[in-house]
Amino acid sequence: PRSDCVVAERLCLSDSTCNATYRILENCALAKTRLLPLDHDSRVRCLNAELDLGNSSLLHCKCHRRMKRQEHCLRVFWTVHSSMTDGYFNLETSPYENPANEEHWKTDYNKLAALVSGKNCSQLAGDATNPCLKETHVCNLNKKCVRLRTDYASICTRAAGSEDVCDRRKCLRGLRNFFEKVPEDFTKRILFCPCQDEFCGERRRKTIVPDCSFQSNTKPSCLWLLDFCLEDPFCKSRLADFQQNCQPADTSPDGCSLHNHAACLQAYMGMIGTPMTPNYVSNSSVEVSLWCTCESSGNQKEKCDQILGMFESNKCL
């Protein structure tokens, strides 16, 4: 059976042969992280080390989105798979196990009704015209949901010192905590609530406090944003998961190569709280984008457009 990478690493390090092979791969991954060019012999040694793992649990291990020591698990995964990711913006495979099941992601409004029944629901009055406001009130009925939502909201709106700016790094961490630790029954409804007017759309767009978590005074290059993401095991892993589960396919009737839109939406949620956090672009549509530009990208414009297009014109998403 497939094990998680923390367990697999521990088993490997207890075996002298596997241990030696793993140390070679650690050096290969370190060189790649630091963008150090590998000569031909070094590249061959890295590839052979990966092949030497054969059918070991380390080569086939995966991580779980809400596991303890998740970051360590992801580092192990990318150590073992570092030589397989030579393509620019082509991460090959997701380190995460078990993509979302379509049935699990269908909104169970009977469950919602049971949740609010017997409580003082006067606060829900008038919410019929603003589903996003209603979902916020439902979140408020859950201790963990309201606590973590309040946490990130206060961090993302708090000015740092005398300057009228927020601490973006802490804001993103707070968002990540919210989407990692709160049950998806709450988070997905807050983020994907259906809107018929701009008042509702504005609340949906501001779910992640975009003034802090999403936009800045100037748009950075999408190429720079990608490089920054690839240096962080967590962001790199979420991007790989997004690429795998939201891979568009023009030849497919639903525009999605894996035909699993639930897994794609879950992967999209996973990007929130990373340096490549996406968001809705306006109050009147469900179009999403990254906060970056492909202007001045020179001879890499095609690659840059591909990064932006994974969000802006992705039929699967």
Short mmCIF file of C-alpha atoms in Angstrom, two decimals:
data_model
loop_
_atom_site.label_atom_id
_atom_site.label_comp_id
_atom_site.label_asym_id
_atom_site.label_seq_id
_atom_site.Cartn_x
_atom_site.Cartn_y
_atom_site.Cartn_z
CA PRO A 1 0.00 0.00 0.00
CA ARG A 2 1.09 3.55 -0.73
CA SER A 3 2.48 5.23 2.40
CA ASP A 4 2.95 8.87 3.23
CA CYS A 5 6.41 10.28 2.49
CA VAL A 6 7.34 10.88 6.15
CA VAL A 7 6.93 7.17 6.92
CA ALA A 8 8.63 6.16 3.67
CA GLU A 9 11.64 8.39 4.40
CA ARG A 10 12.05 6.88 7.87
CA LEU A 11 12.02 3.34 6.42
CA CYS A 12 14.51 4.31 3.72
CA LEU A 13 16.99 5.92 6.13
CA SER A 14 17.06 2.73 8.20
CA ASP A 15 18.34 0.78 5.17
CA SER A 16 21.97 1.49 4.21
CA THR A 17 21.49 1.06 0.45
CA CYS A 18 18.34 3.18 0.27
CA ASN A 19 19.92 5.75 2.60
CA ALA A 20 22.90 6.25 0.25
CA THR A 21 20.61 6.62 -2.77
CA TYR A 22 18.39 9.11 -0.94
CA ARG A 23 21.39 11.27 0.03
CA ILE A 24 22.33 11.54 -3.65
CA LEU A 25 18.79 12.71 -4.46
CA GLU A 26 18.93 15.27 -1.63
CA ASN A 27 22.00 16.83 -3.27
CA CYS A 28 20.27 16.79 -6.66
CA ALA A 29 17.20 18.53 -5.24
CA LEU A 30 19.34 21.09 -3.41
CA ALA A 31 21.20 21.97 -6.60
CA LYS A 32 17.93 22.39 -8.45
CA THR A 33 16.43 24.59 -5.71
CA ARG A 34 19.49 26.85 -5.85
CA LEU A 35 19.33 26.88 -9.67
CA LEU A 36 22.83 25.41 -9.89
CA PRO A 37 23.53 23.90 -13.33
CA LEU A 38 24.28 20.18 -13.26
CA ASP A 39 26.83 18.74 -15.66
CA HIS A 40 26.01 15.67 -17.73
CA ASP A 41 27.53 13.18 -15.25
CA SER A 42 25.64 14.74 -12.33
CA ARG A 43 22.35 14.61 -14.21
CA VAL A 44 22.92 10.93 -15.04
CA ARG A 45 23.77 10.22 -11.39
CA CYS A 46 20.54 11.89 -10.27
CA LEU A 47 18.42 9.97 -12.78
CA ASN A 48 20.09 6.68 -11.85
CA ALA A 49 19.48 7.33 -8.16
CA GLU A 50 15.80 7.82 -8.87
CA LEU A 51 15.69 4.62 -10.89
CA ASP A 52 17.58 2.75 -8.13
CA LEU A 53 14.66 3.34 -5.81
CA GLY A 54 12.73 0.94 -8.05
CA ASN A 55 9.42 0.00 -6.46
CA SER A 56 10.30 1.28 -3.00
CA SER A 57 7.62 3.00 -0.93
CA LEU A 58 9.69 6.19 -1.11
CA LEU A 59 9.31 6.49 -4.88
CA HIS A 60 5.54 5.96 -4.71
CA CYS A 61 4.74 7.84 -1.50
CA LYS A 62 2.19 10.66 -1.34
CA CYS A 63 1.10 13.38 1.12
CA HIS A 64 -2.29 14.44 2.49
CA ARG A 65 -3.61 18.00 2.48
CA ARG A 66 -4.39 18.12 6.19
CA MET A 67 -1.69 15.87 7.60
CA LYS A 68 0.73 16.79 10.38
CA ARG A 69 4.27 17.58 9.15
CA GLN A 70 2.83 18.29 5.72
CA GLU A 71 5.70 20.56 4.69
CA HIS A 72 8.27 17.91 5.62
CA CYS A 73 6.30 15.32 3.66
CA LEU A 74 6.28 17.60 0.60
CA ARG A 75 10.04 18.18 0.84
CA VAL A 76 10.60 14.42 0.78
CA PHE A 77 8.32 14.05 -2.25
CA TRP A 78 10.17 16.73 -4.25
CA THR A 79 13.53 15.31 -3.22
CA VAL A 80 12.59 11.99 -4.78
CA HIS A 81 10.96 13.55 -7.86
CA SER A 82 13.30 16.50 -8.47
CA SER A 83 14.78 15.22 -11.75
CA MET A 84 11.33 14.51 -13.18
CA THR A 85 10.36 18.18 -13.20
CA ASP A 86 12.66 19.70 -15.80
CA GLY A 87 9.86 21.24 -17.84
CA TYR A 88 9.09 24.90 -17.27
CA PHE A 89 5.67 25.07 -15.62
CA ASN A 90 5.26 21.32 -16.04
CA LEU A 91 5.33 19.64 -12.65
CA GLU A 92 4.26 16.23 -13.96
CA THR A 93 2.38 14.89 -10.93
CA SER A 94 0.64 16.02 -7.75
CA PRO A 95 2.18 15.00 -4.41
CA TYR A 96 -1.32 14.72 -2.93
CA GLU A 97 -3.34 11.56 -2.50
CA ASN A 98 -7.05 11.09 -3.21
CA PRO A 99 -8.52 13.87 -5.36
CA ALA A 100 -11.94 15.11 -4.31
CA ASN A 101 -14.92 12.93 -5.03
CA GLU A 102 -17.69 14.56 -7.06
CA GLU A 103 -20.43 13.29 -4.71
CA HIS A 104 -18.63 14.61 -1.64
CA TRP A 105 -18.58 18.07 -3.21
CA LYS A 106 -22.26 18.30 -4.05
CA THR A 107 -23.89 20.86 -1.78
CA ASP A 108 -26.09 19.10 0.78
CA TYR A 109 -28.63 21.77 1.64
CA ASN A 110 -30.54 19.35 3.89
CA LYS A 111 -27.41 19.12 6.03
CA LEU A 112 -27.24 22.91 6.05
CA ALA A 113 -30.86 23.16 7.15
CA ALA A 114 -30.22 20.70 9.98
CA LEU A 115 -27.23 22.75 11.06
CA VAL A 116 -29.22 25.95 11.52
CA SER A 117 -32.48 24.40 12.77
CA GLY A 118 -33.30 25.10 16.41
CA LYS A 119 -30.96 28.09 16.49
CA ASN A 120 -31.82 31.77 16.50
CA CYS A 121 -31.92 32.31 12.76
CA SER A 122 -33.05 35.93 12.74
CA GLN A 123 -29.61 36.78 11.39
CA LEU A 124 -30.40 34.74 8.28
CA ALA A 125 -33.45 36.86 7.45
CA GLY A 126 -33.13 38.55 4.09
CA ASP A 127 -30.14 36.40 3.08
CA ALA A 128 -32.05 34.76 0.23
CA THR A 129 -30.88 37.49 -2.15
CA ASN A 130 -27.27 37.21 -1.01
CA PRO A 131 -26.16 33.57 -0.75
CA CYS A 132 -22.60 34.64 0.15
CA LEU A 133 -23.86 36.51 3.20
CA LYS A 134 -25.91 33.47 4.20
CA GLU A 135 -22.88 31.17 3.96
CA THR A 136 -20.93 33.58 6.16
CA HIS A 137 -23.66 33.34 8.81
CA VAL A 138 -23.56 29.54 8.56
CA CYS A 139 -19.79 29.72 9.14
CA ASN A 140 -20.47 31.82 12.24
CA LEU A 141 -22.44 28.90 13.70
CA ASN A 142 -19.30 26.74 13.71
CA LYS A 143 -16.67 27.59 16.35
CA LYS A 144 -13.65 26.62 14.27
CA CYS A 145 -14.96 28.30 11.11
CA VAL A 146 -15.74 31.62 12.78
CA ARG A 147 -12.50 31.62 14.81
CA LEU A 148 -10.17 31.01 11.87
CA ARG A 149 -12.15 33.32 9.59
CA THR A 150 -11.93 36.09 12.20
CA ASP A 151 -8.20 35.39 12.58
CA TYR A 152 -7.32 35.89 8.93
CA ALA A 153 -9.74 38.79 8.50
CA SER A 154 -8.10 40.71 11.36
CA ILE A 155 -4.57 39.96 10.12
CA CYS A 156 -5.37 40.84 6.51
CA THR A 157 -6.96 44.19 7.41
CA ARG A 158 -4.50 45.27 10.11
CA ALA A 159 -2.04 48.04 9.27
CA ALA A 160 1.61 47.36 10.02
CA GLY A 161 3.16 50.18 12.06
CA SER A 162 2.44 53.65 10.81
CA GLU A 163 2.19 52.62 7.16
CA ASP A 164 -1.20 51.85 5.71
CA VAL A 165 -0.18 48.38 4.52
CA CYS A 166 -0.88 44.87 5.76
CA ASP A 167 1.53 42.04 6.45
CA ARG A 168 0.90 40.01 3.30
CA ARG A 169 2.94 37.02 4.44
CA LYS A 170 0.93 36.66 7.67
CA CYS A 171 -2.30 37.27 5.78
CA LEU A 172 -1.57 34.42 3.37
CA ARG A 173 -0.65 32.14 6.26
CA GLY A 174 -3.95 32.96 7.96
CA LEU A 175 -5.86 32.20 4.77
CA ARG A 176 -4.01 28.93 4.38
CA ASN A 177 -4.92 27.97 7.95
CA PHE A 178 -8.56 28.69 7.25
CA PHE A 179 -8.76 26.62 4.07
CA GLU A 180 -6.60 23.83 5.56
CA LYS A 181 -8.30 23.41 8.94
CA VAL A 182 -11.96 24.34 8.47
CA PRO A 183 -14.18 21.55 7.03
CA GLU A 184 -14.71 21.97 3.29
CA ASP A 185 -18.48 22.00 3.82
CA PHE A 186 -18.00 25.55 5.06
CA THR A 187 -15.01 26.85 3.05
CA LYS A 188 -16.23 25.80 -0.38
CA ARG A 189 -19.64 27.40 0.16
CA ILE A 190 -18.11 30.71 1.24
CA LEU A 191 -15.74 30.77 -1.74
CA PHE A 192 -18.06 29.40 -4.45
CA CYS A 193 -21.44 30.80 -3.38
CA PRO A 194 -23.71 31.52 -6.41
CA CYS A 195 -24.50 35.20 -7.02
CA GLN A 196 -27.15 36.98 -9.06
CA ASP A 197 -26.11 40.58 -8.34
CA GLU A 198 -23.00 42.67 -7.74
CA PHE A 199 -23.58 43.07 -3.98
CA CYS A 200 -23.29 39.33 -3.57
CA GLY A 201 -20.42 39.21 -6.09
CA GLU A 202 -18.49 41.84 -4.15
CA ARG A 203 -18.78 39.83 -0.94
CA ARG A 204 -17.59 36.71 -2.76
CA ARG A 205 -14.64 38.55 -4.33
CA LYS A 206 -13.67 39.98 -0.93
CA THR A 207 -13.75 36.58 0.81
CA ILE A 208 -9.94 36.48 0.83
CA VAL A 209 -9.48 40.23 1.62
CA PRO A 210 -7.88 40.87 -1.80
CA ASP A 211 -6.42 44.29 -0.88
CA CYS A 212 -3.89 42.37 1.19
CA SER A 213 -3.76 38.77 -0.01
CA PHE A 214 -4.20 39.26 -3.74
CA GLN A 215 -3.34 42.64 -5.20
CA SER A 216 -0.50 45.11 -4.74
CA ASN A 217 0.31 48.57 -6.09
CA THR A 218 1.96 47.12 -9.18
CA LYS A 219 1.46 43.77 -10.90
CA PRO A 220 4.58 41.58 -10.82
CA SER A 221 5.60 39.46 -13.80
CA CYS A 222 3.84 36.09 -13.88
CA LEU A 223 7.27 34.55 -14.58
CA TRP A 224 8.62 36.02 -11.34
CA LEU A 225 5.53 34.82 -9.48
CA LEU A 226 6.07 31.30 -10.78
CA ASP A 227 9.77 31.26 -9.84
CA PHE A 228 8.87 32.48 -6.35
CA CYS A 229 6.27 29.70 -6.05
CA LEU A 230 8.62 26.95 -7.22
CA GLU A 231 11.10 27.85 -4.46
CA ASP A 232 8.47 27.02 -1.81
CA PRO A 233 7.60 23.28 -1.43
CA PHE A 234 4.07 24.10 -0.31
CA CYS A 235 3.28 26.46 -3.21
CA LYS A 236 5.01 24.15 -5.69
CA SER A 237 2.91 21.23 -4.45
CA ARG A 238 -0.38 23.13 -4.68
CA LEU A 239 0.53 24.29 -8.19
CA ALA A 240 1.32 20.71 -9.23
CA ASP A 241 -2.03 19.61 -7.79
CA PHE A 242 -3.79 22.41 -9.66
CA GLN A 243 -2.07 21.54 -12.94
CA GLN A 244 -2.96 17.87 -12.63
CA ASN A 245 -6.60 18.32 -11.64
CA CYS A 246 -7.43 21.41 -13.72
CA GLN A 247 -5.71 20.34 -16.94
CA PRO A 248 -7.88 21.67 -19.78
CA ALA A 249 -8.61 19.50 -22.82
CA ASP A 250 -10.08 21.08 -25.95
CA THR A 251 -11.12 17.68 -27.29
CA SER A 252 -13.16 16.86 -24.18
CA PRO A 253 -16.88 17.82 -24.07
CA ASP A 254 -16.52 19.27 -20.56
CA GLY A 255 -13.14 20.88 -21.32
CA CYS A 256 -11.46 18.89 -18.54
CA SER A 257 -8.94 16.10 -19.10
CA LEU A 258 -9.73 14.26 -15.84
CA HIS A 259 -13.49 15.01 -15.95
CA ASN A 260 -13.43 15.69 -12.21
CA HIS A 261 -14.50 19.29 -11.62
CA ALA A 262 -14.73 18.73 -7.87
CA ALA A 263 -11.03 17.86 -7.71
CA CYS A 264 -10.27 20.95 -9.80
CA LEU A 265 -12.21 23.23 -7.44
CA GLN A 266 -10.46 21.66 -4.46
CA ALA A 267 -7.09 22.24 -6.16
CA TYR A 268 -8.09 25.86 -6.85
CA MET A 269 -8.88 26.33 -3.15
CA GLY A 270 -5.46 24.88 -2.38
CA MET A 271 -3.77 27.74 -4.25
CA ILE A 272 -5.25 30.32 -1.85
CA GLY A 273 -2.70 31.32 0.76
CA THR A 274 0.26 30.67 -1.55
CA PRO A 275 2.30 33.35 -3.40
CA MET A 276 0.19 32.43 -6.45
CA THR A 277 -3.14 33.14 -4.75
CA PRO A 278 -5.90 33.61 -7.38
CA ASN A 279 -9.18 35.50 -7.01
CA TYR A 280 -12.32 36.70 -8.79
CA VAL A 281 -11.53 39.61 -11.11
CA SER A 282 -14.80 41.50 -10.64
CA ASN A 283 -18.11 41.66 -8.75
CA SER A 284 -20.13 40.66 -11.81
CA SER A 285 -18.52 37.43 -13.05
CA VAL A 286 -17.00 34.15 -11.92
CA GLU A 287 -13.82 34.74 -13.95
CA VAL A 288 -10.66 34.35 -11.89
CA SER A 289 -7.04 35.35 -12.42
CA LEU A 290 -3.63 35.73 -10.84
CA TRP A 291 -2.41 39.22 -9.91
CA CYS A 292 0.41 39.39 -12.44
CA THR A 293 1.21 40.57 -15.95
CA CYS A 294 2.97 39.26 -19.03
CA GLU A 295 4.09 42.68 -20.24
CA SER A 296 7.85 42.95 -20.76
CA SER A 297 8.25 39.15 -20.68
CA GLY A 298 10.25 39.25 -23.93
CA ASN A 299 10.95 35.93 -25.61
CA GLN A 300 9.27 34.11 -22.70
CA LYS A 301 5.87 35.63 -23.38
CA GLU A 302 4.39 32.32 -24.55
CA LYS A 303 5.38 30.65 -21.27
CA CYS A 304 4.08 33.62 -19.33
CA ASP A 305 0.73 33.53 -21.15
CA GLN A 306 0.49 29.82 -20.34
CA ILE A 307 0.81 30.56 -16.61
CA LEU A 308 -1.86 33.25 -16.72
CA GLY A 309 -4.08 31.19 -19.03
CA MET A 310 -4.23 28.29 -16.54
CA PHE A 311 -6.52 30.56 -14.51
CA GLU A 312 -8.01 33.12 -16.91
CA SER A 313 -9.15 30.89 -19.77
CA ASN A 314 -9.26 27.43 -18.23
CA LYS A 315 -12.51 25.69 -19.27
CA CYS A 316 -11.90 22.93 -16.75
CA LEU A 317 -11.79 25.44 -13.89
#
